[in-house]
XYZ file of C-alpha atoms in Angstrom:
452
model
C 30.513 44.398 -123.636
C 29.156 45.265 -120.195
C 30.589 43.681 -117.067
C 29.169 40.442 -115.763
C 28.526 39.729 -112.063
C 30.856 36.871 -111.061
C 28.183 35.312 -108.845
C 24.596 34.068 -108.835
C 21.991 35.349 -106.464
C 20.999 32.937 -103.720
C 18.896 35.176 -101.469
C 16.992 38.356 -102.243
C 15.563 41.348 -100.347
C 12.558 42.927 -101.978
C 12.630 46.595 -102.977
C 10.151 48.949 -101.304
C 6.668 48.981 -102.868
C 5.872 52.697 -102.388
C 4.261 55.080 -104.893
C 5.606 58.461 -105.944
C 2.753 60.160 -104.063
C 3.642 58.232 -100.921
C 7.306 59.279 -101.328
C 6.239 62.937 -101.520
C 4.295 62.555 -98.310
C 7.139 60.646 -96.591
C 9.700 63.301 -97.567
C 7.429 66.093 -96.271
C 6.926 64.183 -93.019
C 10.688 63.829 -92.643
C 11.327 67.583 -93.184
C 12.860 67.121 -96.621
C 15.844 65.226 -95.240
C 16.242 61.868 -97.066
C 18.701 60.746 -94.419
C 15.787 60.555 -91.964
C 13.713 58.220 -94.121
C 13.263 54.669 -92.914
C 14.727 51.760 -94.861
C 11.192 50.631 -95.811
C 10.712 53.932 -97.656
C 13.816 53.509 -99.845
C 14.217 51.631 -103.092
C 17.934 52.194 -103.765
C 20.045 53.008 -100.730
C 23.245 54.456 -102.178
C 24.250 56.757 -99.341
C 27.153 54.488 -98.282
C 29.006 51.321 -99.282
C 30.026 50.765 -95.612
C 28.418 47.744 -93.981
C 26.001 47.425 -96.909
C 27.592 44.565 -98.919
C 25.842 41.298 -99.727
C 27.899 38.669 -97.901
C 28.716 35.334 -99.537
C 27.411 31.922 -98.553
C 30.931 31.060 -97.322
C 30.771 34.007 -94.954
C 27.321 33.056 -93.642
C 28.320 29.393 -93.248
C 31.422 30.282 -91.259
C 29.394 32.611 -89.034
C 26.990 29.829 -88.182
C 29.837 27.477 -87.279
C 31.783 29.916 -85.136
C 32.097 29.161 -81.421
C 31.055 32.124 -79.281
C 32.014 32.923 -75.728
C 35.517 31.459 -75.868
C 38.404 33.265 -74.228
C 40.663 31.901 -76.968
C 38.513 31.714 -80.151
C 39.810 29.711 -83.147
C 38.249 32.366 -85.337
C 41.025 34.762 -84.340
C 43.650 32.451 -85.804
C 41.964 32.522 -89.235
C 41.547 36.305 -88.915
C 45.170 36.862 -88.002
C 46.560 34.498 -90.639
C 44.447 36.097 -93.380
C 45.529 39.646 -92.577
C 49.169 38.656 -92.174
C 49.185 36.904 -95.587
C 47.458 39.797 -97.434
C 49.316 42.726 -95.780
C 52.603 41.235 -94.542
C 52.167 42.855 -91.109
C 53.108 40.403 -88.343
C 51.139 41.951 -85.486
C 47.341 41.999 -85.916
C 44.676 43.321 -83.557
C 40.905 43.024 -84.052
C 38.695 45.995 -83.146
C 34.950 46.533 -83.433
C 35.396 48.932 -86.409
C 37.986 51.114 -88.070
C 37.516 54.251 -85.986
C 38.367 52.294 -82.825
C 41.841 51.471 -84.235
C 42.196 55.090 -85.332
C 41.359 56.236 -81.784
C 43.854 53.893 -80.169
C 46.609 54.747 -82.637
C 46.200 58.537 -82.398
C 45.978 58.305 -78.595
C 49.343 56.518 -78.434
C 51.075 59.282 -80.385
C 49.168 62.126 -78.702
C 51.567 64.698 -77.242
C 51.506 68.506 -77.132
C 52.370 69.753 -80.593
C 51.478 66.551 -82.464
C 50.741 67.148 -86.158
C 48.858 64.589 -88.262
C 49.269 64.961 -92.056
C 47.225 63.170 -94.717
C 46.200 63.215 -98.332
C 42.697 63.661 -96.924
C 41.567 62.294 -93.562
C 38.129 60.852 -92.921
C 35.886 62.947 -90.675
C 36.336 60.670 -87.629
C 40.081 61.213 -87.803
C 39.683 64.987 -87.977
C 37.357 65.001 -84.968
C 39.612 62.719 -82.986
C 42.693 64.826 -83.725
C 40.817 67.864 -82.420
C 39.693 66.044 -79.278
C 43.280 64.956 -78.557
C 44.587 68.468 -79.090
C 46.569 67.558 -82.215
C 46.653 69.607 -85.386
C 45.451 67.835 -88.524
C 46.258 69.029 -92.020
C 45.260 67.618 -95.388
C 47.800 67.865 -98.200
C 45.902 66.658 -101.282
C 47.573 66.722 -104.684
C 46.277 69.227 -107.188
C 43.511 67.618 -109.221
C 44.486 67.145 -112.835
C 41.786 66.405 -115.409
C 42.326 62.893 -116.795
C 44.893 61.953 -114.124
C 44.447 58.386 -112.893
C 45.673 58.969 -109.310
C 44.034 62.130 -108.016
C 44.037 60.636 -104.494
C 47.807 61.247 -104.089
C 49.319 63.302 -101.316
C 51.284 66.386 -102.297
C 54.830 65.171 -101.484
C 56.461 68.590 -101.878
C 54.094 70.122 -99.323
C 54.500 67.118 -97.046
C 58.274 67.428 -97.034
C 58.020 71.105 -96.202
C 55.604 70.432 -93.367
C 57.709 67.663 -91.862
C 60.796 69.856 -91.967
C 58.977 72.334 -89.728
C 57.285 69.803 -87.378
C 58.763 68.442 -84.141
C 56.210 65.628 -83.580
C 54.214 64.197 -86.466
C 52.633 61.130 -88.027
C 51.404 60.694 -91.605
C 48.263 58.814 -92.660
C 47.513 57.949 -96.288
C 43.840 57.204 -96.968
C 43.474 54.660 -99.804
C 41.339 55.213 -101.740
C 40.771 58.828 -100.766
C 37.143 59.549 -99.792
C 37.451 63.341 -99.843
C 39.286 63.329 -103.134
C 36.261 61.868 -104.881
C 37.161 58.285 -104.001
C 40.297 58.511 -106.178
C 43.161 56.006 -105.749
C 46.746 56.608 -104.611
C 49.546 55.440 -106.931
C 52.327 53.098 -105.871
C 54.820 55.748 -106.938
C 53.211 58.229 -104.529
C 53.070 55.661 -101.733
C 56.771 54.860 -102.270
C 57.839 58.495 -102.310
C 55.773 59.305 -99.223
C 57.474 56.427 -97.436
C 60.921 57.670 -98.429
C 60.106 61.166 -97.103
C 58.777 59.780 -93.820
C 61.809 57.575 -93.303
C 64.132 60.476 -93.959
C 62.452 62.499 -91.223
C 61.891 59.396 -89.020
C 58.145 59.944 -89.070
C 55.740 56.941 -88.769
C 53.586 56.314 -91.824
C 50.188 54.571 -91.528
C 47.498 53.552 -93.997
C 43.796 54.104 -93.563
C 43.164 51.010 -95.631
C 39.374 50.736 -95.744
C 39.516 50.315 -99.503
C 43.133 49.201 -99.952
C 42.119 46.185 -102.016
C 40.262 48.357 -104.516
C 43.229 50.712 -104.565
C 45.504 47.742 -105.379
C 43.370 46.920 -108.404
C 43.345 50.536 -109.562
C 47.180 50.333 -109.514
C 47.028 47.127 -111.539
C 44.903 48.704 -114.322
C 46.283 52.288 -114.223
C 49.986 52.059 -113.341
C 51.751 50.493 -116.296
C 54.464 48.468 -114.547
C 51.893 46.600 -112.418
C 49.633 45.258 -115.153
C 50.937 41.689 -114.916
C 50.783 41.492 -111.135
C 47.813 40.206 -109.122
C 45.966 42.645 -106.865
C 47.055 40.494 -103.929
C 50.754 40.959 -104.794
C 50.218 44.664 -105.316
C 48.521 44.983 -101.958
C 51.432 43.246 -100.293
C 53.887 45.724 -101.868
C 51.677 48.672 -100.880
C 51.709 47.591 -97.247
C 55.491 47.098 -97.263
C 55.957 50.865 -97.438
C 53.943 51.518 -94.217
C 54.640 51.023 -90.569
C 51.090 49.875 -90.013
C 47.497 50.164 -91.187
C 43.975 50.328 -89.736
C 40.824 49.522 -91.594
C 37.083 49.161 -91.300
C 35.938 45.729 -92.383
C 32.656 47.260 -93.541
C 34.136 48.196 -96.935
C 36.599 45.849 -98.723
C 35.958 42.967 -96.339
C 32.214 43.124 -97.175
C 31.007 42.761 -93.582
C 28.462 44.498 -91.405
C 30.901 45.300 -88.622
C 34.512 44.801 -87.628
C 37.987 46.167 -88.244
C 41.639 45.796 -87.403
C 44.985 47.400 -86.746
C 48.142 45.711 -88.059
C 51.738 46.811 -87.752
C 55.360 45.712 -88.013
C 56.512 47.943 -85.103
C 57.222 45.887 -81.972
C 56.770 48.865 -79.634
C 53.298 49.506 -81.058
C 52.403 45.849 -80.619
C 53.155 46.075 -76.923
C 51.115 49.282 -76.494
C 48.228 47.887 -78.517
C 48.117 44.755 -76.396
C 47.312 46.895 -73.380
C 45.049 49.397 -75.132
C 42.884 46.759 -76.842
C 42.382 44.945 -73.556
C 41.355 48.200 -71.891
C 39.052 49.648 -74.592
C 37.949 46.933 -76.961
C 37.936 43.564 -75.218
C 40.393 40.700 -74.967
C 43.397 40.591 -77.298
C 41.993 37.730 -79.408
C 38.614 39.222 -80.176
C 38.912 42.952 -79.589
C 35.222 43.789 -79.322
C 34.187 41.462 -82.172
C 32.087 38.307 -82.087
C 33.886 35.171 -83.226
C 31.432 34.872 -86.138
C 32.448 38.350 -87.334
C 36.158 37.470 -87.142
C 35.394 34.590 -89.499
C 33.302 36.736 -91.833
C 36.062 39.379 -92.052
C 38.741 36.793 -92.854
C 36.685 35.287 -95.696
C 35.528 38.700 -96.951
C 39.084 40.071 -97.209
C 40.127 36.911 -99.063
C 37.208 37.164 -101.514
C 37.731 40.922 -101.858
C 41.393 40.653 -102.998
C 40.579 38.203 -105.866
C 41.230 39.740 -109.300
C 38.025 38.305 -110.683
C 35.922 40.020 -108.028
C 37.864 43.302 -108.206
C 37.494 43.393 -112.016
C 33.738 43.176 -111.555
C 33.746 45.768 -108.750
C 35.773 48.433 -110.576
C 34.064 47.801 -113.946
C 30.630 48.065 -112.329
C 31.530 51.446 -110.840
C 32.908 52.639 -114.188
C 29.879 51.348 -116.062
C 27.555 53.066 -113.592
C 29.437 56.304 -114.213
C 29.013 55.874 -117.972
C 25.283 55.285 -117.562
C 24.930 58.492 -115.574
C 27.060 60.481 -118.038
C 24.842 59.259 -120.875
C 21.866 60.572 -118.906
C 23.558 63.996 -118.839
C 24.834 63.896 -115.271
C 28.122 65.800 -114.615
C 30.374 63.419 -112.647
C 33.993 63.519 -111.426
C 36.231 61.503 -113.769
C 37.782 59.056 -113.796
C 35.406 57.227 -111.508
C 37.060 55.944 -108.287
C 35.537 53.993 -105.451
C 32.307 56.022 -105.624
C 30.544 58.369 -108.013
C 30.596 62.090 -107.288
C 28.007 64.328 -108.962
C 28.292 68.108 -109.265
C 24.780 69.090 -108.295
C 25.404 72.775 -108.885
C 25.898 71.931 -112.586
C 22.904 69.589 -112.648
C 20.662 72.386 -111.348
C 22.301 75.667 -112.460
C 19.074 77.629 -111.878
C 19.278 77.011 -108.113
C 21.616 79.458 -106.353
C 24.222 78.168 -103.969
C 22.377 79.499 -100.907
C 19.431 77.267 -101.825
C 21.467 74.048 -101.638
C 21.259 72.491 -105.118
C 22.682 69.163 -103.849
C 19.949 68.858 -101.194
C 17.359 69.733 -103.794
C 18.632 67.149 -106.255
C 18.811 64.520 -103.517
C 15.166 65.146 -102.535
C 14.080 65.108 -106.212
C 15.874 61.794 -106.761
C 14.000 60.299 -103.837
C 10.608 61.512 -105.114
C 11.272 60.337 -108.661
C 12.948 57.029 -107.954
C 13.143 56.242 -104.241
C 16.919 56.864 -104.332
C 18.909 57.889 -101.224
C 22.494 59.051 -101.652
C 24.832 61.339 -99.714
C 25.026 65.107 -99.629
C 28.428 66.806 -99.628
C 29.010 70.544 -99.591
C 32.548 71.871 -100.105
C 34.242 68.971 -98.305
C 35.895 67.602 -101.418
C 39.610 68.481 -101.518
C 39.991 68.949 -105.271
C 39.333 71.484 -107.963
C 36.726 70.400 -110.511
C 37.514 70.628 -114.224
C 37.364 73.942 -116.075
C 37.054 75.878 -112.814
C 39.021 78.845 -114.133
C 36.952 79.162 -117.249
C 33.593 78.494 -115.615
C 33.738 78.888 -111.837
C 31.103 76.900 -109.981
C 30.458 76.278 -106.321
C 31.218 72.746 -105.182
C 27.970 71.150 -104.088
C 28.209 67.431 -104.597
C 26.166 64.314 -104.183
C 28.030 61.057 -103.635
C 26.591 57.821 -104.919
C 28.063 54.698 -103.344
C 27.533 51.260 -104.810
C 27.161 48.616 -102.070
C 29.228 45.619 -102.984
C 27.418 42.692 -104.642
C 24.033 44.245 -103.783
C 22.716 45.896 -106.978
C 22.685 44.612 -110.560
C 23.257 46.245 -113.934
C 19.509 46.551 -114.490
C 19.287 48.557 -111.278
C 21.998 50.900 -112.541
C 20.199 51.334 -115.881
C 16.969 52.132 -114.067
C 18.712 54.735 -111.866
C 20.158 56.271 -115.045
C 16.621 56.588 -116.397
C 15.520 58.327 -113.208
C 18.291 60.890 -113.606
C 17.463 61.400 -117.281
C 13.786 62.006 -116.492
C 14.658 64.453 -113.717
C 17.147 66.464 -115.731
C 14.614 66.823 -118.510
C 12.462 68.863 -116.105
C 15.223 70.347 -113.967
C 13.766 73.861 -114.155
C 10.784 72.633 -112.156
C 12.965 71.578 -109.158
C 12.879 74.076 -106.317
C 15.730 75.129 -104.078
C 15.871 74.198 -100.405
C 16.164 76.291 -97.231
C 17.357 75.117 -93.808
C 14.690 75.439 -91.103
C 16.783 74.061 -88.239
C 20.514 73.421 -88.197
C 21.771 70.505 -86.141
C 25.038 68.760 -85.472
C 25.012 66.038 -88.086
C 23.281 66.293 -91.434
C 20.830 63.497 -90.641
C 19.140 65.661 -88.003
C 18.720 68.825 -90.052
C 15.220 70.074 -90.899
C 14.635 71.620 -94.326
C 11.797 72.785 -96.609
C 11.480 73.768 -100.285
C 11.744 77.442 -101.230
C 8.609 77.090 -103.363
C 5.306 75.559 -102.398
C 6.414 72.132 -103.628
C 9.827 70.717 -104.343
C 8.972 69.343 -107.763
C 5.977 68.754 -110.009
C 5.741 64.967 -109.692
C 3.930 64.391 -113.009
């Protein structure tokens, strides 16, 4: 039996009413870069799940009742109490989004020779480490086909690195974006914590999807099957010195974030840093209404009933795409990763098969997703027997925004495209820019795809 959405729809946003011919013209006008298309030209916007969730009526009601402009907003008390109860961290700081907390944290530890180790760090962390003059190194576990926790950090390599480092911090990203959205096991978290404590190295969590990770532990790590996701999340956090998160993911909000810690010395430093860079201690760059929305979103997001729907919807979406013949990374984690090089084997690597597939998906179904080149830190299955370049598309599923019928329709779009895959042209870059959204491209052939 397919999953059932544990909610009813109270407000709707209409999908774009744009023909295939109009999409061809729009894509040509935007230089074959779907990331430049306007929202009104998109039917299914699957490029990110960040800030794209449908908020609940409780969240909207709380936002309308919040008192703005206060130096001491009551909304902070709810925000603080919620995060304390879910994570166990006593010291909580609001920030305008996750990367702000990341910036403040890394700045505090920044010294000549600082090394930052991670299973895989998000791109903002890598850039920030470089700006601060720190070295950043990812230590992903070796991907094992069928393994449930391919987001783990390689503990053997971590121990070796820490034994050779004078100044270091460790950040575990859960779930791990650049390991195909795969979760991190409690056993790996616990062992990482033990190693860090032995070397007296601080351990932090990038917890943007820590609630989803908790549910993955519940259903994939045998000894946790009878525990609630909330209890699992509390245990996860107990192994860390602190965490930062963007509220645009698990908290199902448009903006916001936080840093939380149990280290008193960090609390004192954050007090000063937040006041300097984010705003006053009790709102940290956030509106009071957003503090309320985050508190309610995190509470709704840690409920087992919701998480069961969330994880099963991702898994079901993956099954729909597999049935359509789409090669995806398995098991499905917090997003769906598609090997575009295997979808379009006739397109050589230098003609960007993932870009070509992305453009074809937009023409055929008005779908926007996210292009990835070789950024994924894992080896795909059967690589030794059948080596393939890693050109991936990532499909994110915004929380509570799309229904099962939408997923079935998207599966049909893929099936239709793959039936005529030989007619999809490769892509060449006309103008390279910093940031993929600014790049200008064109099809190698006269047209990207025969639209009939």
